[in-house]
Structure formats: C-alpha cells, structure tokens
Amino acid sequence: MLDQINEAKNFINKLTSNKEIHTVIILGSGMSGFEKNYEIMHQVSYSDIPNFLQPSIEGHSGTLSIVEIEGKYTAILSGRAHYYEGYPIQELVIPVRTFSSLGAKNLILTNAAGGISLDYNPGDIVSITDHINLTGDNPLIGKNLDDFGPRFPDMSEVYSKQFLQIAESISKNHFEFKTGIYAWFTGPTYETPAEVNFAKRIGADLVGMSTVPEAIVAKHAGMNVSAFSLVTNLAAGISDSPLDHNEVIEIAELSKVKLQTFMKEFLSQINISNN
Ligand code: HPA
C-alpha cells in the first residue's frame, strides 16, 4: 500500500514541481465543474495518476485540478470511486493518503445523501458533525501505516469543530445552517424503510454511500476534516415515493449554484484561517 501511495505522490510532485498542497476537496454529486471557478494551474485525469481509481458513475468525472485559493495550493478532486463499485476499501482511500503524505492539512468532502431528519428538505446543505459506519468494513483494517497515524486512532472529533463554526458563519448569509449525523451504508441499493428507521433510532440524520472511508483515513493522518451533504431526497420510508437515481442527479443539478457558492466562501475562509 505504501508503495502505491508513494507512486501517486511522486507523480503529483512532478506535476506541481513539489509545491506544497494545503487543502484537498473531494467533490460528490452537484459539484461537477466546480474547478472552473478558479484558474487551473495543473489538471490531470485520475486514469493518468498511478493507483488512483477511475469512477464509473455519471457525474463523477475523475479529474484532479490544482488551483490556488487565498495563495495556497488546493487540490480539487472531481468525482470519487465508491465502495459499491467493488474496489477494496484500502484502494478507495489512496487519494486522501497521497495528499496527506504530500503535506495537505485539510480535507473537505461533499456528497449527496438521503435525509432522515424531518428538519431537512431536498436541496438542503447539511454540515456533517459525526458519522456512523454501518458497513462492517474500515479502511484502516490491515497493517497499520505508522507513518500516517496510530494503530488505534481517536475518532471523537472526526469533523473539525473549528471548520463547523466557519461553515455556520458562512451559511448564515445564504441559508439556514443545518447539521447532522451521517450513516454510511455500502449501497448500491438504496436503504429499505426498515434500515432507515434503524439508522434514525441509533441517531442518524442522513444516509449515504460514501465519505466515511475518506474521513477515517484523513483523521487517522491528523488532517482537519469537514464534510457536507446535499440532501437530494428524503430517505426511503421518510417519504412514500420510490427512490430514483435520476431524481438525485436532478436535485443535485438544481442545487449546484447554492452549494458551489457556499463552498467557494468556505474554502477561502479555511485557507485564510489555517497557517
Ligand atoms: N440513500 C443513500 N445514498 C443516497 C441517497 C439515499 O437516500 N440519496 C442520495 N444518495
């Protein structure tokens, strides 16, 4: 695994002439094209980066763009491979570990999710405060990579409270600040109403099929993590209507401007706040 990470690291170091990358953002549905808000210094397809997986689903282009935000290099990863695509979980997290080993301090994640909380409506942006891993898998299973972090990492504050405060202050200018706990299911099936009810009873506000593996390895490596869900639908059983991936894409498209406006301000603020 370390060899695979180092190969990717060497490739990116060549691309950027060893420039330090400060912040990494991994974009889910509703964020495609976000990099076009910036002047792109370097751009490459995941398929050209050793050991980066190419996503296979619509809306996930699989492109790395390096941009400058508030004078700091920021890696925008447009699209992600998912667990349900059948990849070993340790391979899904190679991009996060690569950027961590390149010195990146901050990881920002976005995703589309189903809303459980009755406070949410489709189109809402929710700041994730914690997660519940319901898959039974974990990207840190296997030999510990001591260079990254300890064998038994603390997970009591995966999502940075400082960054949550920044998200709160920015969202106030645009929309009601909402927070929630994200339950990770493997997919690709949407959840059954009974599974959503179970997730609700154990404290989840959102259900989704991504984000948690990346957040775990980032926290293991000591990065500051923030994650945001775009609620594209009410979770199964919360609303009576059957779930449809096209609906997810449609709501994500409709919410694009709102999410991207928020994210631009958020990235500026965290790059200013973090030395
Ligand atoms: N469940 C899981 N993942 C999702 C959902 C959902 O309802 N909506 C968007 N991604």
Coordinates of C-alpha atoms and ligand atoms in Angstrom, one line a residue:
M1 CA 0.0 0.0 0.0
L2 CA 2.8 2.4 0.9
D3 CA 4.4 1.8 -2.5
Q4 CA 1.2 2.6 -4.3
I5 CA 0.8 5.8 -2.3
N6 CA 4.4 6.8 -3.0
E7 CA 4.0 6.2 -6.7
A8 CA 1.0 8.6 -6.8
K9 CA 2.9 11.1 -4.6
N10 CA 5.9 11.1 -6.9
F11 CA 3.6 11.7 -9.9
I12 CA 1.9 14.6 -8.3
N13 CA 5.2 16.1 -7.1
K14 CA 6.4 16.0 -10.7
L15 CA 3.2 17.7 -11.9
T16 CA 3.4 20.5 -9.3
S17 CA 7.2 20.8 -9.1
N18 CA 7.0 19.8 -5.4
K19 CA 4.7 22.7 -4.4
E20 CA 3.0 22.1 -1.1
I21 CA -0.7 21.4 -1.3
H22 CA -2.6 22.8 1.6
T23 CA -6.2 21.7 1.2
V24 CA -7.9 18.9 -0.7
I25 CA -11.6 18.8 -1.6
I26 CA -13.3 15.7 -3.0
L27 CA -16.5 16.5 -4.9
G28 CA -19.6 14.4 -5.0
S29 CA -22.8 14.9 -7.0
G30 CA -23.8 18.5 -7.6
M31 CA -20.3 19.8 -7.6
S32 CA -19.0 18.8 -11.1
G33 CA -17.3 21.7 -12.8
F34 CA -16.5 23.4 -9.5
E35 CA -12.9 23.8 -10.5
K36 CA -13.9 26.1 -13.3
N37 CA -14.4 28.8 -10.7
Y38 CA -10.6 29.1 -10.5
E39 CA -7.6 29.5 -12.6
I40 CA -6.4 25.9 -13.0
M41 CA -2.6 25.6 -12.6
H42 CA -2.5 21.8 -13.3
Q43 CA -5.1 19.3 -14.4
V44 CA -5.0 15.6 -15.0
S45 CA -7.3 12.7 -15.2
Y46 CA -7.3 10.1 -12.4
S47 CA -6.5 7.5 -15.0
D48 CA -3.1 9.1 -15.5
I49 CA -2.2 9.1 -11.8
P50 CA -0.7 5.8 -10.6
N51 CA -3.1 3.8 -8.4
F52 CA -6.0 6.4 -8.5
L53 CA -9.3 4.6 -9.3
Q54 CA -11.4 6.0 -12.1
P55 CA -15.0 6.5 -11.0
S56 CA -17.5 4.7 -13.2
I57 CA -20.7 6.6 -12.5
E58 CA -22.3 9.6 -14.1
G59 CA -21.5 13.0 -12.5
H60 CA -18.1 11.8 -11.3
S61 CA -15.6 12.8 -13.9
G62 CA -12.4 11.7 -12.2
T63 CA -10.3 14.8 -12.7
L64 CA -7.7 16.3 -10.4
S65 CA -7.3 20.1 -10.7
I66 CA -4.7 22.1 -8.8
V67 CA -5.8 25.7 -8.1
E68 CA -4.7 28.5 -5.8
I69 CA -7.1 29.7 -3.2
E70 CA -6.0 32.6 -0.9
G71 CA -2.4 32.0 -2.0
K72 CA -2.5 28.3 -1.1
Y73 CA -2.4 25.3 -3.4
T74 CA -5.7 23.4 -3.3
A75 CA -6.4 20.0 -4.9
I76 CA -9.8 19.7 -6.3
L77 CA -10.7 16.0 -6.9
S78 CA -13.8 16.0 -9.0
G79 CA -15.5 12.6 -8.5
R80 CA -14.8 9.6 -6.4
A81 CA -14.8 5.9 -6.7
H82 CA -17.3 4.2 -4.3
Y83 CA -17.2 1.1 -2.2
Y84 CA -20.2 -0.3 -4.1
E85 CA -18.2 -0.3 -7.3
G86 CA -16.4 -3.3 -5.8
Y87 CA -12.9 -1.9 -5.0
P88 CA -11.1 -2.9 -1.9
I89 CA -11.7 -0.2 0.7
Q90 CA -7.9 0.4 1.1
E91 CA -7.7 1.4 -2.6
L92 CA -10.6 3.9 -2.3
V93 CA -8.6 6.0 0.1
I94 CA -5.3 6.2 -1.8
P95 CA -6.1 9.8 -3.0
V96 CA -6.6 11.0 0.6
R97 CA -3.4 9.3 1.8
T98 CA -1.4 10.5 -1.1
F99 CA -2.3 14.2 -0.4
S100 CA -1.8 13.6 3.3
S101 CA 1.7 12.4 2.6
L102 CA 2.2 15.4 0.3
G103 CA 1.6 17.6 3.4
A104 CA -2.1 18.6 2.9
K105 CA -3.6 19.7 6.2
N106 CA -7.3 20.0 5.4
L107 CA -9.8 17.6 3.7
I108 CA -13.2 18.8 2.6
L109 CA -15.7 16.2 1.4
T110 CA -19.1 16.6 -0.3
N111 CA -21.7 14.0 -1.1
A112 CA -25.4 13.5 -2.0
A113 CA -27.4 11.9 0.8
G114 CA -30.9 10.9 1.8
G115 CA -32.5 13.0 4.6
I116 CA -33.9 11.2 7.7
S117 CA -34.3 14.3 9.9
L118 CA -37.7 15.9 9.5
D119 CA -35.9 19.2 9.6
Y120 CA -34.5 18.6 6.1
N121 CA -35.9 19.3 2.6
P122 CA -34.4 18.2 -0.7
G123 CA -31.9 20.8 -1.7
D124 CA -30.7 21.4 1.8
I125 CA -27.0 21.6 2.6
V126 CA -26.1 19.8 5.8
S127 CA -22.8 20.1 7.7
I128 CA -21.8 16.6 9.0
T129 CA -21.0 16.6 12.7
D130 CA -20.3 12.9 13.1
H131 CA -20.8 9.6 11.4
I132 CA -22.0 6.0 12.0
N133 CA -20.3 3.3 10.0
L134 CA -22.9 0.6 9.3
T135 CA -20.9 -1.3 6.7
G136 CA -18.7 -3.5 8.9
D137 CA -15.7 -2.5 6.9
N138 CA -13.0 0.0 7.7
P139 CA -10.1 1.4 5.6
L140 CA -7.7 1.0 8.5
I141 CA -8.1 -2.8 8.7
G142 CA -4.8 -4.4 7.9
K143 CA -1.2 -3.5 8.7
N144 CA -1.1 0.0 10.3
L145 CA 0.8 2.6 8.3
D146 CA 2.7 4.1 11.2
D147 CA 3.9 7.0 9.1
F148 CA 0.3 8.2 8.9
G149 CA -1.0 7.6 12.3
P150 CA -1.5 5.3 15.3
R151 CA -3.0 1.7 15.3
F152 CA -6.0 2.8 17.3
P153 CA -6.8 6.3 16.3
D154 CA -9.2 8.5 18.3
M155 CA -12.4 9.3 16.4
S156 CA -14.1 11.6 19.0
E157 CA -13.8 14.6 16.7
V158 CA -13.6 13.5 13.1
Y159 CA -15.2 16.6 11.8
S160 CA -13.4 19.8 12.8
K161 CA -15.4 21.9 15.2
Q162 CA -13.4 25.0 14.1
F163 CA -14.4 24.3 10.5
L164 CA -18.0 23.7 11.5
Q165 CA -18.1 27.2 13.1
I166 CA -16.8 28.6 9.8
A167 CA -19.5 26.8 7.9
E168 CA -22.1 28.1 10.3
S169 CA -21.0 31.7 9.9
I170 CA -20.9 31.5 6.1
S171 CA -24.2 29.6 5.7
K172 CA -26.0 32.3 7.7
N173 CA -25.6 34.7 4.7
H174 CA -27.2 32.2 2.4
F175 CA -29.5 29.6 4.1
E176 CA -30.4 28.1 7.4
F177 CA -27.4 26.3 9.0
K178 CA -28.3 22.6 9.4
T179 CA -26.1 19.9 11.0
G180 CA -26.5 16.1 11.1
I181 CA -25.0 12.7 11.7
Y182 CA -24.3 10.7 8.5
A183 CA -24.8 6.9 8.4
W184 CA -22.7 5.1 5.9
F185 CA -24.3 2.2 4.1
T186 CA -22.5 0.3 1.3
G187 CA -25.1 0.7 -1.4
P188 CA -25.6 0.3 -4.3
T189 CA -29.2 -0.5 -3.2
Y190 CA -30.9 2.4 -1.6
E191 CA -31.9 1.6 2.0
T192 CA -35.1 -0.2 2.9
P193 CA -37.5 1.8 5.1
A194 CA -36.6 -0.6 8.0
E195 CA -32.9 0.2 7.6
V196 CA -33.7 3.9 7.5
N197 CA -35.8 3.5 10.6
F198 CA -32.9 1.6 12.3
A199 CA -30.5 4.4 11.3
K200 CA -32.9 7.0 12.7
R201 CA -33.2 5.2 16.0
I202 CA -29.5 4.9 16.5
G203 CA -29.1 8.6 15.9
A204 CA -28.5 9.2 12.2
D205 CA -29.9 12.2 10.3
L206 CA -28.6 11.3 6.9
V207 CA -27.9 8.2 4.9
G208 CA -25.4 7.8 2.1
M209 CA -22.9 5.6 0.3
S210 CA -19.6 7.5 0.6
T211 CA -17.4 9.9 2.6
V212 CA -16.8 7.9 5.7
P213 CA -13.7 5.9 4.4
E214 CA -12.0 9.1 3.3
A215 CA -12.9 10.9 6.6
I216 CA -11.5 8.0 8.7
V217 CA -8.1 7.9 6.9
A218 CA -7.8 11.7 7.0
K219 CA -8.5 11.8 10.7
H220 CA -6.0 8.9 11.2
A221 CA -3.4 11.1 9.5
G222 CA -4.2 14.1 11.6
M223 CA -6.0 16.1 9.0
N224 CA -8.7 18.6 9.7
V225 CA -11.9 17.2 8.1
S226 CA -15.2 18.8 7.0
A227 CA -18.0 17.1 5.1
F228 CA -21.2 18.4 3.6
S229 CA -24.2 16.5 2.4
L230 CA -26.6 17.8 -0.2
V231 CA -29.9 16.3 0.7
T232 CA -31.2 15.1 -2.7
N233 CA -34.2 13.2 -1.4
L234 CA -36.0 12.1 1.8
A235 CA -34.7 8.7 2.7
A236 CA -36.8 5.6 2.0
G237 CA -39.9 5.4 4.1
I238 CA -39.5 9.0 5.3
S239 CA -41.3 9.9 2.1
D240 CA -43.6 7.4 0.4
S241 CA -42.2 7.9 -3.1
P242 CA -39.7 5.3 -4.5
L243 CA -36.1 6.4 -4.9
D244 CA -34.7 7.1 -8.3
H245 CA -31.1 8.0 -9.1
N246 CA -32.3 10.5 -11.8
E247 CA -34.1 12.4 -9.1
V248 CA -30.8 12.5 -7.1
I249 CA -29.0 13.9 -10.1
E250 CA -31.8 16.4 -10.9
I251 CA -31.9 17.9 -7.4
A252 CA -28.1 17.9 -7.3
E253 CA -28.1 20.0 -10.5
L254 CA -30.7 22.3 -9.2
S255 CA -28.7 23.0 -6.0
K256 CA -25.4 23.4 -7.8
V257 CA -25.2 27.2 -7.6
K258 CA -26.1 27.3 -3.9
L259 CA -23.6 24.5 -3.0
Q260 CA -20.8 25.9 -5.1
T261 CA -21.3 29.5 -3.8
F262 CA -21.1 28.2 -0.2
M263 CA -18.1 26.0 -1.0
K264 CA -16.1 28.9 -2.6
E265 CA -16.5 31.0 0.5
F266 CA -15.8 28.1 2.8
L267 CA -12.6 27.2 1.0
S268 CA -11.4 30.8 1.1
Q269 CA -12.1 31.1 4.8
I270 CA -10.4 27.8 5.8
N271 CA -7.3 28.6 3.7
I272 CA -7.1 32.0 5.4
S273 CA -7.7 30.6 8.9
N274 CA -5.2 27.8 8.6
N275 CA -1.4 28.5 8.6
Ligands
HPA1 N1 -29.5 6.8 0.4 C1 -28.2 6.6 0.1 N2 -27.5 7.4 -0.6 C2 -28.1 8.4 -1.2 C3 -29.4 8.7 -1.0 C4 -30.2 7.9 -0.2 O1 -31.4 8.1 0.0 N3 -29.7 9.8 -1.7 C5 -28.5 10.2 -2.3 N4 -27.5 9.4 -2.0

